[in-house]
Coordinates of C-alpha atoms in Angstrom, one line a residue:
Chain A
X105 CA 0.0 0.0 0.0
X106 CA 3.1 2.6 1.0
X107 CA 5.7 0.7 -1.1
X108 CA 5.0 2.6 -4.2
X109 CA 5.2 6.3 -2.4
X110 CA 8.9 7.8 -2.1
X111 CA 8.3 11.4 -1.0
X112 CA 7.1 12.7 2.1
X113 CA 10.1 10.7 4.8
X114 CA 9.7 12.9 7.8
X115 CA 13.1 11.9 10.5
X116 CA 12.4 13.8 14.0
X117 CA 15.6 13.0 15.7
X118 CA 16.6 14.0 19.1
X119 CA 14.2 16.5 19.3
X120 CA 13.4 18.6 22.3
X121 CA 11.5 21.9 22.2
X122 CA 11.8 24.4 25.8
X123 CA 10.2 27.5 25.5
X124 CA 10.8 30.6 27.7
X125 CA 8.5 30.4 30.7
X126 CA 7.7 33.1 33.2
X127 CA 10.1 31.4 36.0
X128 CA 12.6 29.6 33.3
X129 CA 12.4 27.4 30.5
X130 CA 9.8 24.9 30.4
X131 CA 10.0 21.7 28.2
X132 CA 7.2 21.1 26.2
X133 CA 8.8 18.0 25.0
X134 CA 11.1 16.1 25.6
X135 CA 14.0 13.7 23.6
X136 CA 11.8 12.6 20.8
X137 CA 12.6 10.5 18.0
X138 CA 10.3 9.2 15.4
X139 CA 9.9 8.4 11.7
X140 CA 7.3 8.8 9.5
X141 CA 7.5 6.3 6.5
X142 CA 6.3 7.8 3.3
X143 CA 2.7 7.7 2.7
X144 CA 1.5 6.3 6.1
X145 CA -1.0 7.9 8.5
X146 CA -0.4 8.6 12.0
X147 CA -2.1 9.4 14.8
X148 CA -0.5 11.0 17.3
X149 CA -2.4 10.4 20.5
X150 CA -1.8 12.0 24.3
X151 CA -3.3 13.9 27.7
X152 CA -3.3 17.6 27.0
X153 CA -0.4 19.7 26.9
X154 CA 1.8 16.9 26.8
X155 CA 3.1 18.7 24.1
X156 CA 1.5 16.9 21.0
X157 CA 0.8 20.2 19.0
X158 CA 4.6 21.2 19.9
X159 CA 5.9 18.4 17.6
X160 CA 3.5 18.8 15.4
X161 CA 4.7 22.7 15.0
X162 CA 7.8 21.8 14.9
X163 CA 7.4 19.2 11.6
X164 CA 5.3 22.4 10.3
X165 CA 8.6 24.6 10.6
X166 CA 6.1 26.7 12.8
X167 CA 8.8 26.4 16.3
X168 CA 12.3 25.6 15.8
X169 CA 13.6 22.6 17.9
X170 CA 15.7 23.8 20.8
X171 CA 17.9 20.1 20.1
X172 CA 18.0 17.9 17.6
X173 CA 16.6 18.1 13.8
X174 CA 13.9 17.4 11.8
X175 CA 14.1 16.3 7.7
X176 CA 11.6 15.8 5.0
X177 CA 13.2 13.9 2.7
X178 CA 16.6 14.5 3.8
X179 CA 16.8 18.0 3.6
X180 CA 16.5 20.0 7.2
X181 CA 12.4 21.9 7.8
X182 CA 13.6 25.6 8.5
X183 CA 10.3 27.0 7.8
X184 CA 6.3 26.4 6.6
X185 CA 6.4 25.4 3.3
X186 CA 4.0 24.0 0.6
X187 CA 5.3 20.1 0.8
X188 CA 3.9 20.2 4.1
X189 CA 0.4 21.2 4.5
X190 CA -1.3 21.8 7.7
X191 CA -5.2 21.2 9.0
X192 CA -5.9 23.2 12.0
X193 CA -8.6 22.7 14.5
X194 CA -9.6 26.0 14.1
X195 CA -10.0 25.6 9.8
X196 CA -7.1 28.5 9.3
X197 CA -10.2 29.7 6.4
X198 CA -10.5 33.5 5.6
X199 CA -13.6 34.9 6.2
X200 CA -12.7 37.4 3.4
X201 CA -12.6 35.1 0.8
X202 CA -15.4 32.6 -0.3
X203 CA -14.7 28.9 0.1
X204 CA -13.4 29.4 -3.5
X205 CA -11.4 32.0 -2.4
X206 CA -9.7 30.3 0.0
X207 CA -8.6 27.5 -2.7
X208 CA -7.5 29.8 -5.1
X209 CA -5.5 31.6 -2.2
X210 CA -3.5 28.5 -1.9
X211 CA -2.9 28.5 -6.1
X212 CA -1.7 31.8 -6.3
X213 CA 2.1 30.5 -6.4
X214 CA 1.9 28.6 -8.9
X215 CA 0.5 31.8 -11.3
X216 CA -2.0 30.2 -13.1
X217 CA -4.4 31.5 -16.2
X218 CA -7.3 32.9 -13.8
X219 CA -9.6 30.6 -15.8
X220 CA -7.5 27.5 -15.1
X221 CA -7.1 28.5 -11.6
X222 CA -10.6 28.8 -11.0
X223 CA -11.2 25.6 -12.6
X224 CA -8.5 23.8 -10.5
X225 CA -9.8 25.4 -7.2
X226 CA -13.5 24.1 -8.4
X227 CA -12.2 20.2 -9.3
X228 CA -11.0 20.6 -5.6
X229 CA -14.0 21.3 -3.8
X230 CA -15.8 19.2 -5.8
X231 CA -13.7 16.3 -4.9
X232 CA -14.8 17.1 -0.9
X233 CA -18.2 17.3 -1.9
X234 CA -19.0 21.3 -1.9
X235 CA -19.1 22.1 -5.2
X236 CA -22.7 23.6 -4.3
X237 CA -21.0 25.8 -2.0
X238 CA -17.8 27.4 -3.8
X239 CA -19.5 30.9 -3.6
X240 CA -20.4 30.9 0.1
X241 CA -18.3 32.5 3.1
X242 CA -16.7 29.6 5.7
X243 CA -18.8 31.6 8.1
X244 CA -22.2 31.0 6.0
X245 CA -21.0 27.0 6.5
X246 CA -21.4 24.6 9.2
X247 CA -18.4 23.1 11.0
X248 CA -18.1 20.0 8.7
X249 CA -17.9 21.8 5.4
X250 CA -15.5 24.2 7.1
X251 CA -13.0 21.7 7.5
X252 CA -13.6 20.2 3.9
X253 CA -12.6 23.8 2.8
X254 CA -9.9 23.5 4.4
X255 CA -8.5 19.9 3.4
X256 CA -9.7 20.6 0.0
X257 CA -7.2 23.7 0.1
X258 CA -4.6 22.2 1.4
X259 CA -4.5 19.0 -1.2
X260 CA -4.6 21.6 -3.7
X261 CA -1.1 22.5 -3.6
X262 CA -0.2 19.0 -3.4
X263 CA 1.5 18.5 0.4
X264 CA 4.0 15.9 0.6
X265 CA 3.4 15.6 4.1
X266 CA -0.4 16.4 6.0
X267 CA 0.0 18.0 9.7
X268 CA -3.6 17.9 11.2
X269 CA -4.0 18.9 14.6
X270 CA -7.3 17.7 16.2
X271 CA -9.2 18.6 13.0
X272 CA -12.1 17.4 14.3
X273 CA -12.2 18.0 17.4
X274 CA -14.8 20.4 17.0
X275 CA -17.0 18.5 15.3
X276 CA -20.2 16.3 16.7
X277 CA -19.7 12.5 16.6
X278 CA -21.7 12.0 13.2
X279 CA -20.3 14.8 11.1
X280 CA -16.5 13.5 12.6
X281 CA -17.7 10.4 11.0
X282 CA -18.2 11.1 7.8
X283 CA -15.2 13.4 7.9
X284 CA -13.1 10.3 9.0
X285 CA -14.5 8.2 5.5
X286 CA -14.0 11.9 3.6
X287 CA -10.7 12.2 5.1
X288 CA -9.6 8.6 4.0
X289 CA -10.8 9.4 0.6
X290 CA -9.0 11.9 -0.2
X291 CA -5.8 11.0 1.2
X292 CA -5.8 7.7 -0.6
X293 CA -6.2 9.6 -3.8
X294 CA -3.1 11.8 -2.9
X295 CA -1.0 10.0 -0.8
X296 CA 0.7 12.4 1.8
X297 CA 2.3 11.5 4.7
X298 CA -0.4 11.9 7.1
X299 CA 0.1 12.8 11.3
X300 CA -2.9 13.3 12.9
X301 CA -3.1 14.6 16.6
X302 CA -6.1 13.9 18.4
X303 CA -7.0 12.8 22.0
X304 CA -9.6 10.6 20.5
X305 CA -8.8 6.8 21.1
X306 CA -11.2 5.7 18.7
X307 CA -10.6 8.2 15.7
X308 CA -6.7 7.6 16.0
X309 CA -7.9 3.4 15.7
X310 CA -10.1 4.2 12.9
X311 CA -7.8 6.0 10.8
X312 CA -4.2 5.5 11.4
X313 CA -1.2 3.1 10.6
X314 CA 0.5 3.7 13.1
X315 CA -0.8 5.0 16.7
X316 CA 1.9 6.7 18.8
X317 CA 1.1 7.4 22.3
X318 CA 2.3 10.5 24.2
X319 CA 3.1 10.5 27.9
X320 CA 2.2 13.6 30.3
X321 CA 3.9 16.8 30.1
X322 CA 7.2 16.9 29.2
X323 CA 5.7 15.1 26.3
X324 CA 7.9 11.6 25.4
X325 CA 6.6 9.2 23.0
X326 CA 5.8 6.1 24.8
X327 CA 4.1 3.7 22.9
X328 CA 3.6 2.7 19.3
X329 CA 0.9 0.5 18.0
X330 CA 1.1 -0.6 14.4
X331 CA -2.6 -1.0 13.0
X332 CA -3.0 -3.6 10.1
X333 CA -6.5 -4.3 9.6
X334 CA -7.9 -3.2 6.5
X335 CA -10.0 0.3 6.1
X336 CA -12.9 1.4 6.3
X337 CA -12.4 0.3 10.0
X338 CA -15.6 0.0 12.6
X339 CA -14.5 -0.4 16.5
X340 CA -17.5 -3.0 17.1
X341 CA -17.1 -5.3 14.2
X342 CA -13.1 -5.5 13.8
X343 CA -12.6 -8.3 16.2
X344 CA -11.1 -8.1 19.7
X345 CA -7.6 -6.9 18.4
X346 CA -8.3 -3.5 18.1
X347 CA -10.4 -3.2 20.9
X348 CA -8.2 -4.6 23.1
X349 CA -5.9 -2.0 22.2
X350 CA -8.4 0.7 22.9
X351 CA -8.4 -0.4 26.1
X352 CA -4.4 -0.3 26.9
X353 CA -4.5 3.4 25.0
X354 CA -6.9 4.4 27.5
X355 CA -5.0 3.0 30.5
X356 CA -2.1 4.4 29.3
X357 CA -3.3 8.0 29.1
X358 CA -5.2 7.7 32.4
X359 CA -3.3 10.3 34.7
X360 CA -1.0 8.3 37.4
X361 CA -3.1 7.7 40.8
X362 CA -6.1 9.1 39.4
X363 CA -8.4 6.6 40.5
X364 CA -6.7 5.9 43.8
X365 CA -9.3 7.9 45.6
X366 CA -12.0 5.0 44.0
X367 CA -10.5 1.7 44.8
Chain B
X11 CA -48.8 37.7 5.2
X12 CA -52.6 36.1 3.3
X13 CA -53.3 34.8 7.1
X14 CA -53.1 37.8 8.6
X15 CA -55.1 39.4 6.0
X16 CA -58.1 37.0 7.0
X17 CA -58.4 39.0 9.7
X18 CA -60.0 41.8 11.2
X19 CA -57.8 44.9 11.2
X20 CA -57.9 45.0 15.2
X21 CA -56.6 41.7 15.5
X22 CA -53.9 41.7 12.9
X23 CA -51.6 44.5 14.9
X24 CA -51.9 41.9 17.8
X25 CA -51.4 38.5 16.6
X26 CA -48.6 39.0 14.1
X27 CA -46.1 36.2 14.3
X28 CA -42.4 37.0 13.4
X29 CA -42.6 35.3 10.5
X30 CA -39.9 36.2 7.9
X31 CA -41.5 39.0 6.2
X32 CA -42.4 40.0 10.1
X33 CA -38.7 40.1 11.2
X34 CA -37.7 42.0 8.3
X35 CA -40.3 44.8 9.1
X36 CA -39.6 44.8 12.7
X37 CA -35.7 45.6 11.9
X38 CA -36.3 48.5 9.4
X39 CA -39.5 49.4 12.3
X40 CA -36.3 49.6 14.4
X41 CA -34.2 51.5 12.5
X42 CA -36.8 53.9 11.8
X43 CA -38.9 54.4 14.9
X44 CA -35.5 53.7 17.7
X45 CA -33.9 56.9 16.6
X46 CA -37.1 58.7 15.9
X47 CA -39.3 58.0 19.1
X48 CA -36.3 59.7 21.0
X49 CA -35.9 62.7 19.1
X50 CA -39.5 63.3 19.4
X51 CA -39.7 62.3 23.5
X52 CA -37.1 64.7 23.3
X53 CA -38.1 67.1 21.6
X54 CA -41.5 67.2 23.4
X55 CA -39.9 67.3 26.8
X56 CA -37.8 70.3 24.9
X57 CA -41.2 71.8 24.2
X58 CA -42.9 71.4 27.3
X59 CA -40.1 73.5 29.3
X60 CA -40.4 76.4 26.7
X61 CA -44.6 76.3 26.9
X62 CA -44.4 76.8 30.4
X63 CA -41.5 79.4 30.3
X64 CA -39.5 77.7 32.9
X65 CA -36.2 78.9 32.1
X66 CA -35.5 82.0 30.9
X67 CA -35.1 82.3 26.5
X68 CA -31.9 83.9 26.9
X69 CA -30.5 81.0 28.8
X70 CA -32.9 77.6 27.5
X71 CA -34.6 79.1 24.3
X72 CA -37.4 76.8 23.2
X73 CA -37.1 74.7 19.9
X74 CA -39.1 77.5 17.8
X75 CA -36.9 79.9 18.9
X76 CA -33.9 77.8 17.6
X77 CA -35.7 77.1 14.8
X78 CA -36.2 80.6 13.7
X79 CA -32.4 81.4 14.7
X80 CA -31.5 78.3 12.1
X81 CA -34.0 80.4 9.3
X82 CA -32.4 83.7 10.3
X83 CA -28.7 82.3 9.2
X84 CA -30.0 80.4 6.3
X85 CA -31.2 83.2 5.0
X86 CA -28.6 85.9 5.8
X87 CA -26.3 83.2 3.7
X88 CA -24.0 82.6 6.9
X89 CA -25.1 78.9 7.7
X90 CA -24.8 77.6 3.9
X91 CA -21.0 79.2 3.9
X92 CA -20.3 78.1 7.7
X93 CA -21.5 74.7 6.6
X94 CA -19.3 74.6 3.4
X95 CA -16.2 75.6 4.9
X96 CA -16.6 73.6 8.2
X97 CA -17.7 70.4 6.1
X98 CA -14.6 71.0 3.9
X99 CA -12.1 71.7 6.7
X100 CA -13.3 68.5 8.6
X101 CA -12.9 66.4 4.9
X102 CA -9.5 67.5 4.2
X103 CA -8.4 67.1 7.6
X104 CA -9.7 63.7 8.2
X105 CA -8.5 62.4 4.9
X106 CA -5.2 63.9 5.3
X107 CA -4.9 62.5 9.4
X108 CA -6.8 59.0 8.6
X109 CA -4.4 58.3 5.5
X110 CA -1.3 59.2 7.3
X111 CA -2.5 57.2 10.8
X112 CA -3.4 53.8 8.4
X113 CA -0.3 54.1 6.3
X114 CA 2.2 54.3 9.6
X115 CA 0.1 51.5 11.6
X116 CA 0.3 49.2 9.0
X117 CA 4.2 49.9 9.6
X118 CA 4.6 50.0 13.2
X119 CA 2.1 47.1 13.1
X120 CA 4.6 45.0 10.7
X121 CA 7.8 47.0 11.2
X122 CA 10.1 46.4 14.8
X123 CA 12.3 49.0 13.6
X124 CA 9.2 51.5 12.4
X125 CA 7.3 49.9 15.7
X126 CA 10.7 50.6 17.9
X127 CA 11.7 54.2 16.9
X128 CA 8.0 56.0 16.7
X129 CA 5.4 53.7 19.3
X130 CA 7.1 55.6 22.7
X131 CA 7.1 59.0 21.1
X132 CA 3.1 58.5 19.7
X133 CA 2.2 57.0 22.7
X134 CA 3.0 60.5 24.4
X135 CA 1.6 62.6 21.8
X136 CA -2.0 60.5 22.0
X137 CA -3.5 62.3 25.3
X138 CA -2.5 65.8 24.2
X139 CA -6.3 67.3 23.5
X140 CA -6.5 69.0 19.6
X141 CA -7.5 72.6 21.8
X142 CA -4.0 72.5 23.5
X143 CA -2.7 72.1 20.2
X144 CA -4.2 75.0 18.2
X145 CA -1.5 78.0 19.6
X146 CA 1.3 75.6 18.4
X147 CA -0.7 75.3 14.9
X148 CA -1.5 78.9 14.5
X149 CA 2.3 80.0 15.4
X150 CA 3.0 77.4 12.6
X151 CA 0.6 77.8 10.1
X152 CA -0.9 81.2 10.5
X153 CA -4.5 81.5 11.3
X154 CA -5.0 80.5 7.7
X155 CA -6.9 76.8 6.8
X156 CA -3.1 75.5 7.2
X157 CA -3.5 75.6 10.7
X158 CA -7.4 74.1 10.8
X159 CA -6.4 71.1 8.8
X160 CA -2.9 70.7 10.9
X161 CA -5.1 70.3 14.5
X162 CA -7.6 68.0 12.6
X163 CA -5.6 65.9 10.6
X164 CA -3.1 65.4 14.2
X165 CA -6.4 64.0 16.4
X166 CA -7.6 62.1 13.1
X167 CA -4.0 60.7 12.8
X168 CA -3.5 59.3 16.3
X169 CA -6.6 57.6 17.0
X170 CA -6.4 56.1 13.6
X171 CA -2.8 54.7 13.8
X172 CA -3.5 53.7 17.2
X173 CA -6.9 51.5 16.4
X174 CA -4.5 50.3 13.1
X175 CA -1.9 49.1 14.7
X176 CA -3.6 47.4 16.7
X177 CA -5.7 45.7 14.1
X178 CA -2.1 44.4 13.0
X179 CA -0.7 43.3 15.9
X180 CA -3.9 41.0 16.7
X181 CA -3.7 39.4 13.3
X182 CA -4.5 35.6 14.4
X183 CA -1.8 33.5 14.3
X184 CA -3.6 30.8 12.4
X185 CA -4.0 33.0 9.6
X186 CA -0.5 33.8 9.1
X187 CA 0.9 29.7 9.4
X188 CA -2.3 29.0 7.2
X189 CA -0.9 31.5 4.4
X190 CA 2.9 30.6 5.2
X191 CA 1.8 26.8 4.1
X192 CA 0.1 27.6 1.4
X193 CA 3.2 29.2 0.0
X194 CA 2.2 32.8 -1.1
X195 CA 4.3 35.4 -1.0
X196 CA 4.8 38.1 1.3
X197 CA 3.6 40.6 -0.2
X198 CA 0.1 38.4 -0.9
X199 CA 0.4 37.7 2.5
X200 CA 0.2 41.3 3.4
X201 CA -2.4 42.4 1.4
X202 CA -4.6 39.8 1.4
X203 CA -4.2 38.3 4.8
X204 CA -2.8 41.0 7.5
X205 CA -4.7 44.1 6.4
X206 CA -8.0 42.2 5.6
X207 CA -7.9 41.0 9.2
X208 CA -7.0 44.2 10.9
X209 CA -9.7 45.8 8.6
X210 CA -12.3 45.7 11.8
X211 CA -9.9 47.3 14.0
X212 CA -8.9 49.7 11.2
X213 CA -12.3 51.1 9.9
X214 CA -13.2 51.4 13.7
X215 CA -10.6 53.1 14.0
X216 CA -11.7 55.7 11.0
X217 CA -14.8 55.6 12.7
X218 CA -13.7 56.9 15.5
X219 CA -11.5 59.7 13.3
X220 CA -14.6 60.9 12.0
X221 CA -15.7 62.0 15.3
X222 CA -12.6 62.9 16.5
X223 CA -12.6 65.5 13.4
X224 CA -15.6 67.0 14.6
X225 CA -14.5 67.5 18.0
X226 CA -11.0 69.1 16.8
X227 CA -12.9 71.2 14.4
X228 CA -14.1 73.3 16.8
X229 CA -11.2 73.6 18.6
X230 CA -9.3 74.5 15.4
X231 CA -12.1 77.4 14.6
X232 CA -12.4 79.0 18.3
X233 CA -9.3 80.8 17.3
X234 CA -8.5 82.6 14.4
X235 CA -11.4 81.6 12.1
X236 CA -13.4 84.3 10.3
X237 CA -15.9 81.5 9.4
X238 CA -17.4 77.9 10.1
X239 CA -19.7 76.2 12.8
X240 CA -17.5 76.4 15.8
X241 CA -16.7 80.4 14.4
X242 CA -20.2 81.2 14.9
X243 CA -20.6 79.5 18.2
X244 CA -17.9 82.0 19.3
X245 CA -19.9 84.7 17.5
X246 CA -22.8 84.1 18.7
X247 CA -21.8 83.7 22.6
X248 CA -20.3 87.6 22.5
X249 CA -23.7 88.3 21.3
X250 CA -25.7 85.9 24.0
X251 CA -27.6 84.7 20.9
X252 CA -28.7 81.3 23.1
X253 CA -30.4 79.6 20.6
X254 CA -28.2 80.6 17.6
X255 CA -25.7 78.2 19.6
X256 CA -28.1 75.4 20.1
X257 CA -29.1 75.5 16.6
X258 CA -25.1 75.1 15.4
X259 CA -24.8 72.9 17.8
X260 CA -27.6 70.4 17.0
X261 CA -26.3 70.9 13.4
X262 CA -22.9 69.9 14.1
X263 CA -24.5 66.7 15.8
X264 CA -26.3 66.0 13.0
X265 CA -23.4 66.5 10.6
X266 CA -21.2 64.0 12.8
X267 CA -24.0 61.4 12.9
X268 CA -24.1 61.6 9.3
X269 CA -21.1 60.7 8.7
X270 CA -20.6 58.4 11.4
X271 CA -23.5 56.8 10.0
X272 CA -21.9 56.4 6.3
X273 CA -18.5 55.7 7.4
X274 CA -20.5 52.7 9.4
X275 CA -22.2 51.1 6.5
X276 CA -19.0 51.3 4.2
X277 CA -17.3 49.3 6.5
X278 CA -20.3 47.0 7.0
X279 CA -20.0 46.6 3.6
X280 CA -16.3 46.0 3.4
X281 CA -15.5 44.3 6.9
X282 CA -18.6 41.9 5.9
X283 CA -17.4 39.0 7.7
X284 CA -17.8 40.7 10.4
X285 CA -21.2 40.7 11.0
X286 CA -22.3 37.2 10.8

């Protein structure tokens, strides 16, 4: 399935990001090392603050590691650029621009013939299902589509890699569910190297290769899961395996002693 | 709209529902009648006091009294060439202040080295009032317009640098990493991401310039003007002529509500995200 994708190797090594607290410096995570194999989807699960975003801003080129480096393809991230594209929870759309707006915005660099731009930026939308919607402001659409914008914007400068920081998050449980199925869609047709952050167990199960598991602040990587079964994934029909892993993801991010008071 | 129609006229006032066409009618009602009801409770109140004479004309003069004061300097030709040369004083001022105050936010906003070297200094300057200013501007500028559009254009200036840089400085950071990732360049970045999204914060800003050149006109014309609204106010209190000054003065209410009023649906217009 990933043997035929080259680009898109992301190599964290070493990593640790302080940043300049009121009383010092404050670790927000600590030695980290991980590899993203080109073309794979991971979901980068963890308690809050434990510094999930942080690495995930740092593969952006949005915060500079305080030790250690991290390569795309070999060459060192200094900065955001287009080969790797980024989801936020918060959709990132401008409320200036119409959701066709917002495309186009993202095809500007590549100077285009306005007509073939605008047909580009349509083709993209389309394949998210708002083609209906091209004219209408991200504030005149729900959530959902909001986030379709978004992705739809984002594949349409062609990512190697796809940073997506609890895109759903914000989302109710049916509309994250046909986001998940939209989500899988599109990625299969473009083939980035996909980390997803979420602190959704199930999501990360439902979507992911590879599940990576985040300790408490100062963040560490503490447990990777490698997820085989076949997609479209459902939690109640897959069999004990992965819901026996559910279960250890949960009592791993269950804070330390907090059910002492119970027992 | 056919239901209500069905019935009797004494009933429909009553049992309306705010149906669509209902809600629309109720917001332009609002608009209309809000401002309206309280110029006439006013108004009335206004009236009432000079009916019963409670207050001497000299010191409260009753609303026909200002109205025929407002007739007098129509006719005499004095209002129509205060009102040009106020209304053109106040235009050149603010456009001079509010292009100067956006053009030098959007640099301090963007700029450390702009932001560095002038923020301290026009931080001071911002409390000084425009009336403090006006002997400065006349030993500058003579008592000529120079000196009119100098105090004006300063207050318009300030306030609208200050709301504009701002407006930059609270650009959301989601914006800019969106637009970094996406690859355009920074001058597409500029324009079409930082000063659409300090655009609230800088047509508020305007907003606030246009009454701010109002307020400085008058300053600017209570000393060495031969002409203009806040002129005749000056005029007309060595003369005691009361309601002379209440009529200028509602007019340059009016005047400033005016505009404010335009300057407010332009950017409603412009800043349309806004809104909803």
């Amino acid at each position: 399935m990933t043997n035929d994708i080259k680009e898109g190797h992301v190599r964290v090594e070493d990593v640790t990001i302080n940043f300049a607290g009121k009383s010092g410096p404050v670790t927000a995570l600590d030695t980290t090392s991980v590899e993203l194999k080109p073309g794979t989807f991971t979901a980068l699960i963890g308690p809050s603050g434990c510094g999930k975003s942080t690495l995930m801003n740092a593969i952006g080129g949005f915060v500079t590691p305080s030790t250690g480096r991290i390569t795309l393809d070999g060459t060192p991230i200094t900065g955001p650029s287009t080969k790797v594209g980024v989801i936020f929870q918060q959709y990132g759309l401008f409320p200036w621009f119409t959701a066709l707006g917002n495309v186009r915005f993202g095809l500007k660099r590549y100077g285009l013939p306005k007509s073939e731009e605008i047909d580009r930026a349509r083709a993209a939308l389309d394949e998210v299902g708002l083609g209906a919607h091209a004219d209408k402001f991200p504030q005149q659409l729900s959530g959902g589509m909001k986030q379709r914008v978004a992705i739809a914007r984002t594949f349409a400068v062609g990512p190697k890699v796809l940073l997506m920081d609890e895109p759903f998050g914000a989302l109710d449980a049916q509309t994250r569910l046909v986001m998940h199925d939209l989500l899988l869609d599109v990625w299969q047709k473009h083939r980035a190297t996909v980390l997803f952050v979420t602190h959704d167990v199930d999501e990360a199960l439902l979507l992911a290769d590879d599940v990576r598991v985040m300790s408490q602040a100062p963040g560490r990587l503490i447990r990777h899961y490698e997820i085989r079964q076949p997609r479209p994934r459902a939690l109640s029909r897959s069999g004990s395996d992965l819901l026996a892993t559910r279960d250890e993801i949960i009592d791993l991010l269950r804070p330390a002693g907090a059910l002492a008071d119970v027992h | 709209m056919a239901v209500t129609d069905l019935l009797p006229p004494s009933e429909r006032k009553g049992r309306q529902r705010p149906g669509a066409t209902a809600l629309r009618s109720m917001a332009a009602g609002a608009l209309l009648r809000g401002p309206l009801i309280s110029f006439v409770f006013v108004l009335g109140l206004w009236s009432v006091v000079g009916v019963l004479q409670l207050v001497p004309e000299s010191i409260f003069p009753a609303p026909w009294s200002v109205w025929s004061a407002t007739v007098e300097m129509w006719a005499n030709g004095t209002l129509p060439n205060d009102l040009s040369v106020s209304r053109s004083r106040a235009a050149i001022g603010f456009t001079i202040g509010a292009s100067l105050g956006v053009a030098l936010g959007l640099m301090t906003g963007r700029i450390a080295v702009v932001r560095t070297l002038l923020n301290p200094f026009l931080t001071v300057l911002r409390p000084i009032p425009a009336i403090a200013l006006v002997p400065v501007a006349i030993v500058w500028f003579g008592i000529g317009e120079g000196s009119k559009y100098f105090v004006i254009s300063y207050t318009v200036f300030l306030t609208v640098w200050f709301n504009t840089h701002h407006g930059m400085e609270y650009v959301p950071e989601v914006y800019l990493r969106a637009a970094r990732s996406l690859g355009v360049s920074r001058l597409r970045e500029f324009l079409t991401v930082i000063v659409p999204a300090a655009a609230p914060y800088i047509f508020a800003g305007l907003r606030l310039g246009v009454a701010l050149a109002f307020l400085s006109l008058v300053a600017a014309e209570l000393s060495g003007a031969s002409s203009g609204i806040g002129y005749r106010l000056q005029e007309a209190r060595q003369y005691i002529r009361t309601d002379r000054m209440f009529s200028l003065l509602i007019i340059l209410g009016l005047m400033g509500a005016t505009v404010d009023l335009i300057v407010h649906r332009i950017s409603r217009k412009l800043v349309h995200w806004e809104q909803s």
